[in-house]
């Protein structure tokens, strides 16, 4: 009887608290292990996809060279297929702007001078560009341009916030349900104007660019590829 009295009685609330802490610790440990396993699997998958995309781009380049050579041997010339991707940049402010023009620029997400966005080439897009032509310049980007823009100036929209694309997890959170889990997936979807181009493009925040050295040579019309590359290069170096 005396020994039982000596024994300390542990309150039930304290026992419950200890049990909760143990459960939390176990759940945290399991979560970390699951995350580590998933990251390892993702790294392998990302590597495989990047390798696949590189082979695809290389094959396309070889096919282009072959087709040009064949056309030359036959005495003709090779006509590039119609481009599917546009990059459009706003080059003028709002002075004396018609309300409809302002609305179109808002729809295109070009709210500030030297904002740039990707667009899918279709009839509706070209009609809108005709309406805002004095306020924009545009061109057909190549793989190098798309890659430099996304890697060096790319920001994504996550939870309505502008987030730098410093980690693939940001892309996966926003676009994972579409099978886009890394930067190379995003570049491929944009460059090829894939089935989820709209979602991928809307995820990208409008690019904030700078004027090329010496200003633009062509305003309100299709821009030279070299000039567009100069804008990308000038912005990327800053």
Coordinates of C-alpha atoms in Angstrom, one line a residue, residues 44-221:
X44 CA 15.7 10.5 -62.7
X45 CA 12.6 11.3 -64.6
X46 CA 13.7 14.9 -65.3
X47 CA 17.0 13.7 -66.6
X48 CA 15.3 11.2 -68.9
X49 CA 13.0 13.9 -70.2
X50 CA 15.7 16.4 -70.8
X51 CA 17.7 13.8 -72.7
X52 CA 14.7 13.0 -74.8
X53 CA 14.0 16.6 -75.6
X54 CA 17.6 17.2 -76.5
X55 CA 17.5 14.3 -79.0
X56 CA 14.2 15.6 -80.4
X57 CA 15.6 19.1 -81.0
X58 CA 18.7 17.7 -82.5
X59 CA 16.7 15.4 -84.9
X60 CA 14.5 18.4 -85.9
X61 CA 17.7 20.4 -86.7
X62 CA 19.1 17.5 -88.8
X63 CA 15.8 17.1 -90.7
X64 CA 15.8 20.9 -91.5
X65 CA 19.3 20.8 -92.8
X66 CA 18.5 17.7 -94.9
X67 CA 15.4 19.2 -96.4
X68 CA 17.2 22.4 -97.3
X69 CA 20.0 20.4 -99.0
X70 CA 17.5 18.3 -100.9
X71 CA 15.6 21.5 -102.1
X72 CA 18.9 23.0 -103.2
X73 CA 19.9 19.9 -105.2
X74 CA 16.6 20.0 -107.0
X75 CA 17.2 23.6 -107.9
X76 CA 14.5 25.0 -105.6
X77 CA 14.5 26.4 -102.2
X78 CA 13.1 25.2 -98.9
X79 CA 10.1 27.0 -97.4
X80 CA 9.9 26.9 -93.6
X81 CA 6.6 25.5 -92.2
X82 CA 4.2 28.1 -90.7
X83 CA 5.4 29.2 -87.3
X84 CA 3.2 28.1 -84.3
X85 CA 4.7 30.4 -81.7
X86 CA 4.9 34.2 -81.3
X87 CA 6.7 36.4 -78.9
X88 CA 5.2 39.8 -78.6
X89 CA 6.6 42.8 -76.8
X90 CA 4.8 46.1 -75.9
X91 CA 6.8 49.1 -77.0
X92 CA 4.5 52.1 -76.4
X93 CA 2.6 53.7 -73.5
X94 CA -1.1 54.6 -73.1
X95 CA -1.1 58.1 -74.6
X96 CA -4.0 58.6 -77.0
X97 CA -4.9 55.0 -76.9
X98 CA -8.4 53.8 -77.9
X99 CA -10.3 51.9 -75.2
X100 CA -10.6 48.8 -77.3
X101 CA -6.8 48.8 -77.9
X102 CA -6.2 49.1 -74.2
X103 CA -8.5 46.2 -73.6
X104 CA -6.7 44.0 -76.1
X105 CA -3.4 44.8 -74.5
X106 CA -4.8 43.8 -71.1
X107 CA -6.1 40.5 -72.6
X108 CA -2.6 39.9 -73.9
X109 CA -1.2 40.7 -70.4
X110 CA 0.9 43.5 -71.8
X111 CA 0.2 46.1 -69.2
X112 CA 3.6 47.8 -69.2
X113 CA 6.1 48.9 -71.7
X114 CA 8.6 46.1 -72.6
X115 CA 6.4 43.4 -71.1
X116 CA 6.7 40.3 -73.3
X117 CA 4.5 37.2 -73.6
X118 CA 4.3 34.1 -75.8
X119 CA 1.3 33.6 -78.0
X120 CA -0.1 30.7 -80.1
X121 CA -0.4 31.7 -83.7
X122 CA -4.0 31.5 -84.9
X123 CA -6.6 33.7 -86.6
X124 CA -7.8 35.3 -83.4
X125 CA -4.3 36.1 -82.3
X126 CA -3.4 37.7 -85.6
X127 CA -6.6 39.7 -85.6
X128 CA -5.8 41.1 -82.2
X129 CA -2.3 42.0 -83.2
X130 CA -3.6 44.0 -86.1
X131 CA -5.6 46.1 -83.7
X132 CA -2.6 46.8 -81.4
X133 CA 0.1 46.9 -84.1
X134 CA 1.3 50.4 -83.4
X135 CA 1.9 49.5 -79.7
X136 CA 3.7 46.2 -80.1
X137 CA 6.5 44.4 -81.9
X138 CA 6.7 40.7 -82.4
X139 CA 8.7 37.8 -83.8
X140 CA 8.9 34.1 -84.1
X141 CA 11.3 32.8 -81.3
X142 CA 13.7 29.9 -81.8
X143 CA 14.6 27.4 -79.1
X144 CA 17.6 29.5 -77.9
X145 CA 15.3 32.5 -77.3
X146 CA 12.7 30.5 -75.5
X147 CA 15.3 28.8 -73.3
X148 CA 17.1 32.0 -72.4
X149 CA 13.8 33.8 -71.5
X150 CA 12.5 31.1 -69.2
X151 CA 15.8 30.2 -67.6
X152 CA 17.1 33.8 -67.1
X153 CA 14.0 35.9 -66.8
X154 CA 11.2 33.4 -66.1
X155 CA 8.8 33.9 -63.2
X156 CA 5.7 31.8 -62.5
X157 CA 2.3 32.5 -61.0
X158 CA 1.8 30.4 -57.8
X159 CA -1.0 31.1 -55.4
X160 CA -1.5 34.4 -57.3
X161 CA 2.1 35.4 -56.4
X162 CA 5.0 36.1 -58.7
X163 CA 7.6 33.4 -58.0
X164 CA 11.1 33.1 -59.6
X165 CA 11.6 29.7 -61.2
X166 CA 14.5 28.7 -59.0
X167 CA 13.2 25.3 -58.2
X168 CA 11.3 22.6 -60.2
X169 CA 8.9 22.1 -57.3
X170 CA 7.3 25.5 -58.1
X171 CA 6.5 24.3 -61.7
X172 CA 5.3 20.9 -60.4
X173 CA 2.9 22.5 -57.9
X174 CA 1.3 24.6 -60.6
X175 CA 1.5 22.3 -63.6
X176 CA 2.1 18.8 -62.3
X177 CA -1.4 17.8 -63.1
X178 CA -0.6 18.4 -66.8
X179 CA 2.6 16.3 -66.6
X180 CA 4.8 19.4 -66.5
X181 CA 7.2 19.0 -63.6
X182 CA 10.4 20.8 -64.5
X183 CA 11.8 23.8 -66.5
X184 CA 12.7 21.6 -69.5
X185 CA 9.1 20.3 -69.6
X186 CA 7.9 24.0 -69.6
X187 CA 10.3 25.0 -72.4
X188 CA 9.2 22.0 -74.5
X189 CA 5.5 22.7 -74.0
X190 CA 6.0 26.4 -75.0
X191 CA 8.3 25.7 -77.9
X192 CA 6.2 23.0 -79.4
X193 CA 2.9 24.7 -78.5
X194 CA 1.8 21.5 -76.9
X195 CA -1.7 20.4 -75.7
X196 CA -1.3 22.3 -72.4
X197 CA 0.3 25.4 -73.9
X198 CA -2.5 27.6 -72.6
X199 CA -2.0 26.5 -69.0
X200 CA 1.8 26.6 -69.2
X201 CA 1.7 30.1 -70.8
X202 CA -0.7 31.4 -68.2
X203 CA 1.5 30.1 -65.5
X204 CA 4.4 32.2 -66.8
X205 CA 4.4 35.8 -65.6
X206 CA 4.8 38.4 -68.4
X207 CA 8.5 38.9 -69.0
X208 CA 10.0 42.2 -67.9
X209 CA 12.4 43.2 -70.6
X210 CA 14.6 46.1 -71.5
X211 CA 15.1 48.1 -74.8
X212 CA 18.0 46.9 -76.9
X213 CA 21.1 49.2 -77.2
X214 CA 20.3 51.9 -79.7
X215 CA 16.6 51.4 -79.5
X216 CA 14.2 49.5 -81.8
X217 CA 14.9 49.7 -85.5
X218 CA 11.4 48.6 -86.4
X219 CA 8.3 49.7 -84.5
X220 CA 4.8 48.4 -84.6
X221 CA 5.5 45.6 -87.1

